[in-house]
Short mmCIF file of C-alpha atoms in Angstrom, two decimals:
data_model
loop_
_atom_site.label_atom_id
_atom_site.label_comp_id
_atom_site.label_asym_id
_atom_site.label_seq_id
_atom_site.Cartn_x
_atom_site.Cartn_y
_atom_site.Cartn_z
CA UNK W 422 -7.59 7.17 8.10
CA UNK W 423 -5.60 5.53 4.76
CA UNK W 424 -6.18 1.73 5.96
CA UNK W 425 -3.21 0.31 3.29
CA UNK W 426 0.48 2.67 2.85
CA UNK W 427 2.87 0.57 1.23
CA UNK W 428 6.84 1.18 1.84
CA UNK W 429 10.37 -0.91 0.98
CA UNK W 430 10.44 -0.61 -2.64
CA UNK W 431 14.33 -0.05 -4.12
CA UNK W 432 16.52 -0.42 -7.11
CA UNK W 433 18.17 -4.10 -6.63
CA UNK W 434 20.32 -5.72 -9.56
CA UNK W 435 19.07 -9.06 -10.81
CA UNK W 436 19.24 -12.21 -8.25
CA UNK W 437 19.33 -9.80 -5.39
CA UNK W 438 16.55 -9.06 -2.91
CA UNK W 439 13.82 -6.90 -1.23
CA UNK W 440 11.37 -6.82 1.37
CA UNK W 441 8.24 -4.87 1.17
CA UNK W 442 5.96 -3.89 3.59
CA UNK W 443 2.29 -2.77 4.18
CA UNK W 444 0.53 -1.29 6.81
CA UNK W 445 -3.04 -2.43 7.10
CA UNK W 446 -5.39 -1.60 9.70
CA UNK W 447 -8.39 -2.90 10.31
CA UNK W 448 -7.09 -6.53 10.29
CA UNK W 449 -7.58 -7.09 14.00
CA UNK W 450 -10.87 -6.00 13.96
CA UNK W 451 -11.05 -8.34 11.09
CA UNK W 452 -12.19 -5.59 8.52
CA UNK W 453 -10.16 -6.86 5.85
CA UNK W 454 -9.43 -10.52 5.42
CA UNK W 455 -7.61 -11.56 1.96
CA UNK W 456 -4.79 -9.26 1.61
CA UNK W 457 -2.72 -9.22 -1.50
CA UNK W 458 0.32 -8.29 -3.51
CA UNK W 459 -0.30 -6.62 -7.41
CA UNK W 460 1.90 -5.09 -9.23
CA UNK W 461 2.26 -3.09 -12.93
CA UNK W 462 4.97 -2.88 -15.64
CA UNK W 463 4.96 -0.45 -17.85
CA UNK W 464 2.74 -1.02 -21.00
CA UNK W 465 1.59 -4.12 -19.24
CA UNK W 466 -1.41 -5.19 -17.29
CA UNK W 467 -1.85 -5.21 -13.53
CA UNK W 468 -0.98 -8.71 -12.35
CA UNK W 469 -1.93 -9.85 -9.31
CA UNK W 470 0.99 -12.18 -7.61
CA UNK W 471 0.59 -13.69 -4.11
CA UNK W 472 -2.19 -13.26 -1.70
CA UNK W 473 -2.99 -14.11 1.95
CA UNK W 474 -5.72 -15.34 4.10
CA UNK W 475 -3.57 -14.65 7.07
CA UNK W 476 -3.70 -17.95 9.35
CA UNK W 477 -5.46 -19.91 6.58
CA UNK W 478 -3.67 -20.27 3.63
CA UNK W 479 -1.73 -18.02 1.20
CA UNK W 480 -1.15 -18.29 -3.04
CA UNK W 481 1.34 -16.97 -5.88
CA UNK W 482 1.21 -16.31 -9.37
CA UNK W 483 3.25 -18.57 -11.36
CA UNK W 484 5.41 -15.91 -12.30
CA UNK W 485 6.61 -15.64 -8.57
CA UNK W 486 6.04 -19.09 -6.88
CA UNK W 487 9.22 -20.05 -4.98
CA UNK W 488 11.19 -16.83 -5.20
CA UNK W 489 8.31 -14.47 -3.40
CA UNK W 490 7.21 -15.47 -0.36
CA UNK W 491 3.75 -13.29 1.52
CA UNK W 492 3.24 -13.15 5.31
CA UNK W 493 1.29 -11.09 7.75
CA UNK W 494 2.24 -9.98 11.42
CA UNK W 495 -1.37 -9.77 12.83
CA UNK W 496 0.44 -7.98 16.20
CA UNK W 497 1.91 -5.16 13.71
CA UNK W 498 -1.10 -5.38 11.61
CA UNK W 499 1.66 -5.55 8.91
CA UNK W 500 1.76 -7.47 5.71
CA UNK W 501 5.08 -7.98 3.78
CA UNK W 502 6.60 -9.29 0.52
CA UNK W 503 9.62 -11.02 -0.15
CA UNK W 504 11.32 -10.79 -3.04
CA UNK W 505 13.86 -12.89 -3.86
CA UNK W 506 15.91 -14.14 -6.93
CA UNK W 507 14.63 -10.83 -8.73
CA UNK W 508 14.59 -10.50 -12.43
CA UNK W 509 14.99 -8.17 -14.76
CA UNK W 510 11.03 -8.80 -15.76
CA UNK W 511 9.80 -8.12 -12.00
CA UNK W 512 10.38 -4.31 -12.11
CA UNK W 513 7.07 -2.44 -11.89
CA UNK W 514 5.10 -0.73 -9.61
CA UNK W 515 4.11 -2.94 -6.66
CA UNK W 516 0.54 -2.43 -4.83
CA UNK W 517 -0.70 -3.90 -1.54
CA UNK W 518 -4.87 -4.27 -1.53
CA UNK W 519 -6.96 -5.96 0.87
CA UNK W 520 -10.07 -6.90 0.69
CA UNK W 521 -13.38 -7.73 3.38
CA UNK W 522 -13.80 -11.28 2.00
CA UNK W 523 -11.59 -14.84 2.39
CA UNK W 524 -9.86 -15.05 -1.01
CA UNK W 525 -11.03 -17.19 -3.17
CA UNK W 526 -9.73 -20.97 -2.83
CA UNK W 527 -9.54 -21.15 -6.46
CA UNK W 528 -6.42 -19.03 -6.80
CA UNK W 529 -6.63 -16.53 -3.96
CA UNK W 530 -8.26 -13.57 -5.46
CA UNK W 531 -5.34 -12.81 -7.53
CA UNK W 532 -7.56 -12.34 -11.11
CA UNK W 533 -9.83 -10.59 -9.02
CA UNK W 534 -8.51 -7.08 -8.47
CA UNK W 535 -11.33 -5.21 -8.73
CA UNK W 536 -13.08 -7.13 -5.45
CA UNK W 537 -10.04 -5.65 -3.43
CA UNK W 538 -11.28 -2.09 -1.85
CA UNK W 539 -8.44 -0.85 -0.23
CA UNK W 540 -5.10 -0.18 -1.96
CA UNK W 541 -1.93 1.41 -1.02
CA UNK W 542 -0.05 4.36 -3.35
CA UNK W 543 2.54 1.63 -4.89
CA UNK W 544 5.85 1.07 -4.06
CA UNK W 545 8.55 0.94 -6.99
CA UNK W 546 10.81 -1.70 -7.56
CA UNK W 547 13.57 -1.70 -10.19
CA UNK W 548 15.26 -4.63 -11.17
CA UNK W 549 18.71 -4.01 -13.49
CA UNK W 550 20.97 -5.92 -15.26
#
C-alpha cells in the first residue's frame, strides 16, 4: 500500500489560490508523525516549506509564512496545503513526505528531507503572470 499520493496541484495566475491535498495512512495508528510540505523548481534545490506535528505545533519556511497555511484532518487521515497569494517564484513541483518522528522544534524538519521516508509522486503547481 503507497502510504503518501498527493493531488490538487493546477495552473493559477499570480495572487490567486490552491489547495493541495495528501493522503497519508498510517497516521491513526500513529506510524508517521511530522508530516510535511517540499517542493522543487526547476534548476533549483528541493526546499522544504511548512511542516506539521498534527495537534502539536506546525512551521513554514520564510518563503511561505503567512500566505501558506498546513493542516491535517486526523478523521480523513488527510493532510493539505494552502496556497495563497501565489507568486510567480512558487511554481515547482510540490511533494508531501512524512516521517515516524516529531519534527524537530528547531524548525520542523524542514532542512531535514532526507529523515522523511515516505513521499508522494508530486503534484505540479504553475504560477503565471
Amino acid at each position: 500500500q503507497v502510504p503518501v499520493v498527493e493531488s490538487g496541484g493546477g495552473s493559477v495566475q499570480a495572487g490567486g489560490s490552491l489547495r493541495l491535498s495528501c493522503a497519508v495512512s498510517g497516521t491513526k495508528e500513529r506510524q508517521f508523525y511530522c508530516l510535511a510540505w517540499f517542493r522543487q523548481a526547476p534548476g533549483k534545490e528541493r526546499e522544504g516549506i511548512a511542516s506539521i506535528f498534527p495537534g502539536v505545533k506546525s512551521y513554514y519556511a520564510d518563503s511561505v509564512k503567512g500566505r501558506f497555511t498546513i493542516s491535517h484532518d486526523d478523521a480523513k487521515n488527510t493532510l493539505y496545503l494552502e496556497l495563497n497569494s501565489l507568486k510567480l517564484e512558487d511554481t515547482g513541483m510540490y511533494y508531501c513526505a512524512a516521517g515516524t518522528f516529531p519534527c524537530r522544534s528547531g524548525g520542523g524538519s524542514l532542512d531535514r528531507a532526507t529523515d522523511f521516508g515516505a513521499w508522494g509522486q508530486g503534484t505540479q503547481v504553475t504560477v503565471s503572470s
